[in-house]
Amino acid sequence: MKDMKLTVVALGALTLALAGCNSGGGKGSAYKPKAGEKVAPATVAAGQEADLFPMKVGNTWVYEVNATTNGPSGNRNSSGEITFRITDVKEVPDGKEAKIDVSTDGKPTDKLVWRLDKAGLYQVSASVRDPKTGAIREVAYEPPLRILKFPLKEGGVETQDVSGVRAGAQPGPDHKTVSYLGSQETDTLMGRMSAVVAEEEGSFKDKDIQFKSLSTTYWAPKVGLVRYIQEASAVNKDGRQIVSNTTLKLKSHQP
Protein backbone atom coordinates (compact mmCIF):
# COMPACT_ATOMS: atom_id res chain seq x y z
CA MET A 1 0.00 0.00 0.00
CA LYS A 2 1.21 3.46 -0.84
CA ASP A 3 2.16 5.34 2.34
CA MET A 4 -0.80 7.71 2.38
CA LYS A 5 -0.93 10.89 4.37
CA LEU A 6 -4.07 10.80 6.49
CA THR A 7 -5.75 14.17 6.60
CA VAL A 8 -7.41 14.54 9.95
CA VAL A 9 -11.09 15.33 9.96
CA ALA A 10 -12.35 17.10 13.04
CA LEU A 11 -16.03 17.40 13.90
CA GLY A 12 -16.78 15.06 11.08
CA ALA A 13 -15.76 17.71 8.64
CA LEU A 14 -12.86 19.97 9.48
CA THR A 15 -9.62 19.22 7.62
CA LEU A 16 -6.45 19.90 9.60
CA ALA A 17 -3.18 20.12 7.65
CA LEU A 18 -0.78 18.56 10.13
CA ALA A 19 2.12 18.92 7.70
CA GLY A 20 2.55 22.41 9.10
CA CYS A 21 3.00 21.15 12.65
CA ASN A 22 6.38 20.68 14.26
CA SER A 23 7.84 17.19 14.54
CA GLY A 24 8.45 15.75 17.96
CA GLY A 25 6.61 16.03 21.26
CA GLY A 26 4.20 18.81 22.13
CA LYS A 27 4.90 21.77 24.35
CA GLY A 28 2.80 20.22 27.08
CA SER A 29 0.18 21.76 29.28
CA ALA A 30 0.83 24.54 31.76
CA TYR A 31 -2.35 23.48 33.54
CA LYS A 32 -2.10 20.64 36.04
CA PRO A 33 -5.36 19.29 37.45
CA LYS A 34 -5.66 19.35 41.23
CA ALA A 35 -6.48 16.19 43.15
CA GLY A 36 -10.23 15.87 43.52
CA GLU A 37 -10.89 18.92 41.35
CA LYS A 38 -14.53 19.02 40.19
CA VAL A 39 -16.57 21.36 38.06
CA ALA A 40 -20.32 21.78 37.77
CA PRO A 41 -21.88 19.55 35.07
CA ALA A 42 -22.54 21.33 31.78
CA THR A 43 -26.23 22.04 31.27
CA VAL A 44 -27.96 23.50 28.23
CA ALA A 45 -31.55 24.59 28.53
CA ALA A 46 -33.92 23.85 25.65
CA GLY A 47 -33.76 26.75 23.23
CA GLN A 48 -30.29 27.81 24.45
CA GLU A 49 -28.26 25.27 22.46
CA ALA A 50 -26.61 28.06 20.45
CA ASP A 51 -24.47 28.68 23.56
CA LEU A 52 -22.45 25.59 22.57
CA PHE A 53 -20.94 27.50 19.65
CA PRO A 54 -20.98 31.30 20.13
CA MET A 55 -21.33 32.59 16.57
CA LYS A 56 -19.87 36.10 16.53
CA VAL A 57 -17.35 37.79 14.23
CA GLY A 58 -13.92 37.82 15.86
CA ASN A 59 -14.52 34.80 18.09
CA THR A 60 -11.20 32.93 18.16
CA TRP A 61 -10.23 29.52 19.55
CA VAL A 62 -6.59 28.40 19.83
CA TYR A 63 -5.79 24.70 20.36
CA GLU A 64 -2.70 22.66 21.09
CA VAL A 65 -2.66 19.72 18.67
CA ASN A 66 -0.71 16.48 19.05
CA ALA A 67 -0.75 13.66 16.51
CA THR A 68 0.86 10.27 15.98
CA THR A 69 0.79 8.30 12.73
CA ASN A 70 1.82 4.64 12.45
CA GLY A 71 2.20 3.11 9.00
CA PRO A 72 4.37 1.13 6.56
CA SER A 73 7.02 3.86 6.54
CA GLY A 74 7.30 3.96 10.33
CA ASN A 75 5.96 6.18 13.08
CA ARG A 76 5.66 9.96 13.12
CA ASN A 77 4.85 12.34 15.97
CA SER A 78 3.68 15.89 15.32
CA SER A 79 2.63 18.80 17.49
CA GLY A 80 1.61 22.36 16.90
CA GLU A 81 -1.09 24.96 17.30
CA ILE A 82 -4.37 25.34 15.43
CA THR A 83 -6.55 28.45 15.42
CA PHE A 84 -10.21 28.84 14.43
CA ARG A 85 -11.44 32.41 13.82
CA ILE A 86 -14.91 33.54 12.75
CA THR A 87 -14.51 36.14 9.99
CA ASP A 88 -18.13 36.64 8.94
CA VAL A 89 -21.64 35.87 10.19
CA LYS A 90 -24.85 36.24 8.19
CA GLU A 91 -28.51 35.59 8.92
CA VAL A 92 -30.10 32.59 7.18
CA PRO A 93 -33.63 31.14 7.51
CA ASP A 94 -34.10 30.09 11.18
CA GLY A 95 -30.48 30.76 12.14
CA LYS A 96 -26.99 32.01 11.30
CA GLU A 97 -24.11 30.97 9.06
CA ALA A 98 -20.45 31.67 9.89
CA LYS A 99 -17.29 31.68 7.82
CA ILE A 100 -14.33 30.29 9.78
CA ASP A 101 -10.66 30.62 8.88
CA VAL A 102 -8.38 27.87 10.18
CA SER A 103 -4.61 28.23 10.51
CA THR A 104 -1.93 25.76 11.61
CA ASP A 105 1.13 27.27 13.31
CA GLY A 106 0.12 30.63 11.83
CA LYS A 107 -0.30 29.37 8.24
CA PRO A 108 -3.77 29.33 6.61
CA THR A 109 -4.91 25.72 6.12
CA ASP A 110 -8.68 25.68 5.78
CA LYS A 111 -11.86 27.69 5.23
CA LEU A 112 -15.12 26.45 6.69
CA VAL A 113 -18.77 27.41 6.71
CA TRP A 114 -20.91 26.33 9.68
CA ARG A 115 -24.63 26.90 10.20
CA LEU A 116 -26.45 27.18 13.51
CA ASP A 117 -30.24 26.93 13.66
CA LYS A 118 -33.00 25.48 15.82
CA ALA A 119 -32.31 21.94 14.59
CA GLY A 120 -28.57 21.86 15.23
CA LEU A 121 -25.02 22.87 14.33
CA TYR A 122 -24.03 21.97 10.77
CA GLN A 123 -20.96 21.82 8.56
CA VAL A 124 -22.02 23.49 5.30
CA SER A 125 -18.65 23.33 3.54
CA ALA A 126 -14.94 22.73 4.04
CA SER A 127 -11.99 23.16 1.69
CA VAL A 128 -9.34 21.08 -0.01
CA ARG A 129 -5.89 22.23 -1.05
CA ASP A 130 -4.43 21.41 -4.45
CA PRO A 131 -1.15 19.52 -3.72
CA LYS A 132 0.55 21.07 -6.78
CA THR A 133 -0.58 24.70 -6.68
CA GLY A 134 -1.56 25.09 -3.02
CA ALA A 135 -4.85 26.68 -4.10
CA ILE A 136 -7.79 26.20 -1.71
CA ARG A 137 -11.09 25.00 -3.19
CA GLU A 138 -14.36 25.07 -1.26
CA VAL A 139 -16.37 21.82 -1.18
CA ALA A 140 -20.00 21.83 -0.05
CA TYR A 141 -21.49 19.01 2.02
CA GLU A 142 -24.59 17.48 0.43
CA PRO A 143 -26.68 17.53 2.52
CA PRO A 144 -25.05 19.75 5.20
CA LEU A 145 -23.42 17.54 7.84
CA ARG A 146 -25.02 17.87 11.27
CA ILE A 147 -22.40 18.09 14.04
CA LEU A 148 -24.88 18.49 16.92
CA LYS A 149 -28.62 17.77 16.90
CA PHE A 150 -31.00 19.97 18.92
CA PRO A 151 -32.60 19.51 21.34
CA LEU A 152 -29.73 17.53 22.85
CA LYS A 153 -30.73 14.10 24.11
CA GLU A 154 -28.31 11.94 26.07
CA GLY A 155 -28.25 8.46 24.55
CA GLY A 156 -29.59 9.73 21.23
CA VAL A 157 -28.09 8.31 18.00
CA GLU A 158 -28.27 9.76 14.51
CA THR A 159 -27.02 8.34 11.19
CA GLN A 160 -26.20 10.43 8.14
CA ASP A 161 -25.08 9.79 4.58
CA VAL A 162 -23.36 12.81 3.11
CA SER A 163 -20.97 13.74 0.33
CA GLY A 164 -18.09 16.12 1.02
CA VAL A 165 -14.50 16.39 2.28
CA ARG A 166 -13.17 13.06 3.59
CA ALA A 167 -10.14 11.97 5.63
CA GLY A 168 -7.27 10.78 3.43
CA ALA A 169 -9.20 10.72 0.15
CA GLN A 170 -10.83 12.92 -2.46
CA PRO A 171 -14.26 14.39 -1.65
CA GLY A 172 -17.04 11.86 -1.93
CA PRO A 173 -19.71 9.89 -0.02
CA ASP A 174 -19.29 9.18 3.70
CA HIS A 175 -21.47 7.38 6.26
CA LYS A 176 -21.67 8.90 9.76
CA THR A 177 -23.16 7.76 13.06
CA VAL A 178 -23.31 10.34 15.85
CA SER A 179 -24.05 9.39 19.49
CA TYR A 180 -24.77 11.94 22.23
CA LEU A 181 -23.12 11.03 25.52
CA GLY A 182 -24.38 13.77 27.84
CA SER A 183 -22.18 15.91 30.10
CA GLN A 184 -18.59 14.89 30.99
CA GLU A 185 -15.53 16.56 32.53
CA THR A 186 -12.38 17.03 30.47
CA ASP A 187 -8.98 18.69 30.73
CA THR A 188 -8.10 21.75 28.66
CA LEU A 189 -5.12 24.09 28.81
CA MET A 190 -7.49 26.69 30.27
CA GLY A 191 -8.43 24.41 33.15
CA ARG A 192 -10.82 21.56 33.79
CA MET A 193 -14.24 22.01 32.14
CA SER A 194 -17.53 20.20 31.90
CA ALA A 195 -18.84 19.80 28.38
CA VAL A 196 -21.54 18.19 26.28
CA VAL A 197 -20.01 15.21 24.44
CA ALA A 198 -20.74 13.81 20.99
CA GLU A 199 -19.07 10.73 19.47
CA GLU A 200 -18.95 10.28 15.70
CA GLU A 201 -18.08 7.15 13.73
CA GLY A 202 -17.33 7.51 10.04
CA SER A 203 -16.61 4.94 7.32
CA PHE A 204 -16.19 4.87 3.55
CA LYS A 205 -14.30 2.97 0.87
CA ASP A 206 -12.15 4.62 -1.79
CA LYS A 207 -10.83 2.28 -4.49
CA ASP A 208 -9.37 -0.68 -2.55
CA ILE A 209 -8.86 1.18 0.73
CA GLN A 210 -11.27 1.11 3.69
CA PHE A 211 -11.28 4.27 5.82
CA LYS A 212 -12.68 4.48 9.35
CA SER A 213 -12.65 7.17 12.02
CA LEU A 214 -13.88 7.63 15.58
CA SER A 215 -14.05 11.23 16.82
CA THR A 216 -15.14 12.61 20.19
CA THR A 217 -15.95 16.30 20.59
CA TYR A 218 -16.48 18.26 23.82
CA TRP A 219 -18.62 21.43 23.76
CA ALA A 220 -18.68 23.81 26.74
CA PRO A 221 -21.57 26.30 27.01
CA LYS A 222 -20.61 29.90 26.08
CA VAL A 223 -17.13 28.68 24.99
CA GLY A 224 -17.53 26.18 22.14
CA LEU A 225 -15.30 23.24 21.23
CA VAL A 226 -12.85 22.65 24.09
CA ARG A 227 -11.48 19.17 23.40
CA TYR A 228 -11.27 16.80 20.45
CA ILE A 229 -9.98 13.23 20.14
CA GLN A 230 -9.83 11.20 16.93
CA GLU A 231 -8.51 7.86 15.74
CA ALA A 232 -8.52 7.34 11.96
CA SER A 233 -7.38 4.31 9.99
CA ALA A 234 -6.88 3.31 6.36
CA VAL A 235 -6.58 -0.39 5.45
CA ASN A 236 -6.03 -1.80 1.95
CA LYS A 237 -7.10 -5.20 0.60
CA ASP A 238 -3.74 -6.74 1.61
CA GLY A 239 -4.29 -5.78 5.25
CA ARG A 240 -1.62 -3.09 5.42
CA GLN A 241 -2.76 -0.04 7.30
CA ILE A 242 -2.06 3.47 8.56
CA VAL A 243 -3.44 4.57 11.93
CA SER A 244 -3.52 8.20 13.02
CA ASN A 245 -4.36 9.50 16.52
CA THR A 246 -5.01 13.21 17.04
CA THR A 247 -5.98 15.31 20.06
CA LEU A 248 -6.84 18.99 20.39
CA LYS A 249 -6.93 20.89 23.71
CA LEU A 250 -8.21 24.43 24.02
CA LYS A 251 -5.43 26.91 24.92
CA SER A 252 -7.35 30.16 24.70
CA HIS A 253 -10.73 31.55 23.69
CA GLN A 254 -11.36 35.14 22.66
CA PRO A 255 -15.11 35.86 22.54
mmCIF file of C-alpha atoms in Angstrom, residues 1 6-7 25 62 64 67-68 75 85 103-104 106 109 117 120 122 132 141 144 147 158 167 183 210 228 231 252:
data_model
loop_
_atom_site.group_PDB
_atom_site.id
_atom_site.type_symbol
_atom_site.label_atom_id
_atom_site.label_comp_id
_atom_site.label_asym_id
_atom_site.label_seq_id
_atom_site.Cartn_x
_atom_site.Cartn_y
_atom_site.Cartn_z
ATOM 1 C CA MET A 1 0.000 0.000 0.000
ATOM 2 C CA LEU A 6 -4.068 10.799 6.491
ATOM 3 C CA THR A 7 -5.749 14.174 6.600
ATOM 4 C CA GLY A 25 6.613 16.026 21.261
ATOM 5 C CA VAL A 62 -6.592 28.396 19.828
ATOM 6 C CA GLU A 64 -2.705 22.656 21.086
ATOM 7 C CA ALA A 67 -0.754 13.658 16.513
ATOM 8 C CA THR A 68 0.861 10.274 15.977
ATOM 9 C CA ASN A 75 5.964 6.181 13.081
ATOM 10 C CA ARG A 85 -11.444 32.405 13.821
ATOM 11 C CA SER A 103 -4.613 28.225 10.515
ATOM 12 C CA THR A 104 -1.932 25.760 11.610
ATOM 13 C CA GLY A 106 0.123 30.634 11.828
ATOM 14 C CA THR A 109 -4.906 25.721 6.117
ATOM 15 C CA ASP A 117 -30.240 26.927 13.657
ATOM 16 C CA GLY A 120 -28.569 21.862 15.226
ATOM 17 C CA TYR A 122 -24.035 21.973 10.767
ATOM 18 C CA LYS A 132 0.546 21.066 -6.780
ATOM 19 C CA TYR A 141 -21.493 19.013 2.018
ATOM 20 C CA PRO A 144 -25.045 19.746 5.201
ATOM 21 C CA ILE A 147 -22.397 18.087 14.036
ATOM 22 C CA GLU A 158 -28.273 9.764 14.509
ATOM 23 C CA ALA A 167 -10.136 11.968 5.630
ATOM 24 C CA SER A 183 -22.176 15.909 30.099
ATOM 25 C CA GLN A 210 -11.270 1.109 3.690
ATOM 26 C CA TYR A 228 -11.274 16.801 20.445
ATOM 27 C CA GLU A 231 -8.508 7.860 15.738
ATOM 28 C CA SER A 252 -7.353 30.158 24.695
#
